[in-house]
Structure formats: C-alpha cells, structure tokens
C-alpha cells in the first residue's frame, strides 16, 4: 500500500511554539529584559531535565544553571 509523502510530513510538525535554541537563550540571558514567554518556558523545560539529571546522584548532583538563569526568571516573574 502506498502512503502519501504529504501526510507523513504533516505528522512530523510540532505543536505549540517553535523551540528556542540554547544560543538564543544565552543571548537573551545577557539582557534579561528581552526574555519572552517562550524563553521562560524553555528554561522551565530545561530546569525539569536538570532535576532529572541531578536525581541520578553522584557526580551529577553538582550540575546546575549559571547564576544568570534564576536571576533572569525571577526578574521576569516580578514584571
């Protein structure tokens, strides 16, 4: 049975807002007033991943965000 390529392409499209790259996050953290909601959401996603990594224990417990990330997200929450 032949399947249309067009249907296959549509199935791969992501829902929601486009992903924010790490490079873009780094640039935005240099000027936290430029953080948008999508950047904050990406940071929350990364924080959840970081928590899972730290839960592995051992040498992974020392992994953390730089001091700029909490400062930027706290500033965003205050605005």
Short mmCIF file of C-alpha atoms in Angstrom, two decimals:
data_model
loop_
_atom_site.label_atom_id
_atom_site.label_comp_id
_atom_site.label_asym_id
_atom_site.label_seq_id
_atom_site.Cartn_x
_atom_site.Cartn_y
_atom_site.Cartn_z
CA UNK A 1 0.00 0.00 0.00
CA UNK A 2 1.36 3.41 -0.94
CA UNK A 3 1.20 6.23 1.58
CA UNK A 4 1.28 9.87 0.58
CA UNK A 5 4.51 11.70 1.47
CA UNK A 6 2.46 14.80 2.21
CA UNK A 7 0.61 13.08 5.05
CA UNK A 8 3.91 11.90 6.51
CA UNK A 9 5.37 15.43 6.53
CA UNK A 10 2.33 16.81 8.32
CA UNK A 11 2.63 14.20 11.06
CA UNK A 12 6.12 15.42 11.99
CA UNK A 13 5.12 19.04 12.61
CA UNK A 14 5.43 20.11 16.23
CA UNK A 15 2.57 21.68 18.08
CA UNK A 16 2.97 24.84 20.10
CA UNK A 17 5.63 27.48 19.73
CA UNK A 18 8.92 26.76 17.99
CA UNK A 19 11.83 25.55 20.10
CA UNK A 20 14.26 28.10 21.40
CA UNK A 21 17.90 27.25 20.79
CA UNK A 22 20.48 27.30 23.56
CA UNK A 23 22.39 30.00 21.69
CA UNK A 24 19.31 32.20 21.61
CA UNK A 25 18.73 31.61 25.32
CA UNK A 26 22.34 32.60 26.07
CA UNK A 27 21.90 35.81 24.08
CA UNK A 28 18.63 36.64 25.82
CA UNK A 29 20.08 35.97 29.27
CA UNK A 30 22.66 38.67 28.57
CA UNK A 31 19.72 41.10 28.54
CA UNK A 32 17.01 39.54 30.75
CA UNK A 33 14.53 42.31 29.94
CA UNK A 34 14.31 40.74 26.47
CA UNK A 35 13.11 37.37 27.78
CA UNK A 36 9.80 36.37 26.28
CA UNK A 37 7.30 33.79 27.45
CA UNK A 38 8.73 31.18 25.07
CA UNK A 39 12.19 31.69 26.59
CA UNK A 40 10.79 31.27 30.09
CA UNK A 41 9.01 28.08 29.01
CA UNK A 42 12.23 26.69 27.52
CA UNK A 43 14.07 27.46 30.76
CA UNK A 44 11.35 25.65 32.73
CA UNK A 45 11.69 22.65 30.42
CA UNK A 46 15.46 22.66 30.87
CA UNK A 47 15.05 23.00 34.65
CA UNK A 48 12.89 19.87 34.69
CA UNK A 49 15.51 17.99 32.67
CA UNK A 50 18.23 19.25 35.00
CA UNK A 51 16.27 18.00 38.01
CA UNK A 52 16.05 14.52 36.47
CA UNK A 53 19.80 14.52 35.80
CA UNK A 54 20.61 15.65 39.35
CA UNK A 55 18.34 12.90 40.70
CA UNK A 56 20.78 10.38 39.27
CA UNK A 57 23.06 11.32 42.16
CA UNK A 58 26.80 11.01 42.39
CA UNK A 59 28.76 13.39 40.21
CA UNK A 60 25.53 14.68 38.64
CA UNK A 61 24.35 16.43 41.82
CA UNK A 62 26.81 19.27 41.20
CA UNK A 63 25.30 20.24 37.85
CA UNK A 64 23.33 23.47 37.93
CA UNK A 65 22.35 26.54 35.94
CA UNK A 66 24.54 29.60 35.97
CA UNK A 67 23.57 32.38 38.37
CA UNK A 68 22.07 34.31 35.43
CA UNK A 69 19.19 31.90 34.87
CA UNK A 70 17.43 32.21 38.25
CA UNK A 71 18.08 35.96 38.26
CA UNK A 72 16.50 36.32 34.81
CA UNK A 73 13.49 34.17 35.58
CA UNK A 74 12.92 35.89 38.92
CA UNK A 75 13.05 39.26 37.17
CA UNK A 76 10.56 38.02 34.58
CA UNK A 77 8.18 36.81 37.30
CA UNK A 78 8.36 40.17 39.03
CA UNK A 79 7.40 42.07 35.85
#
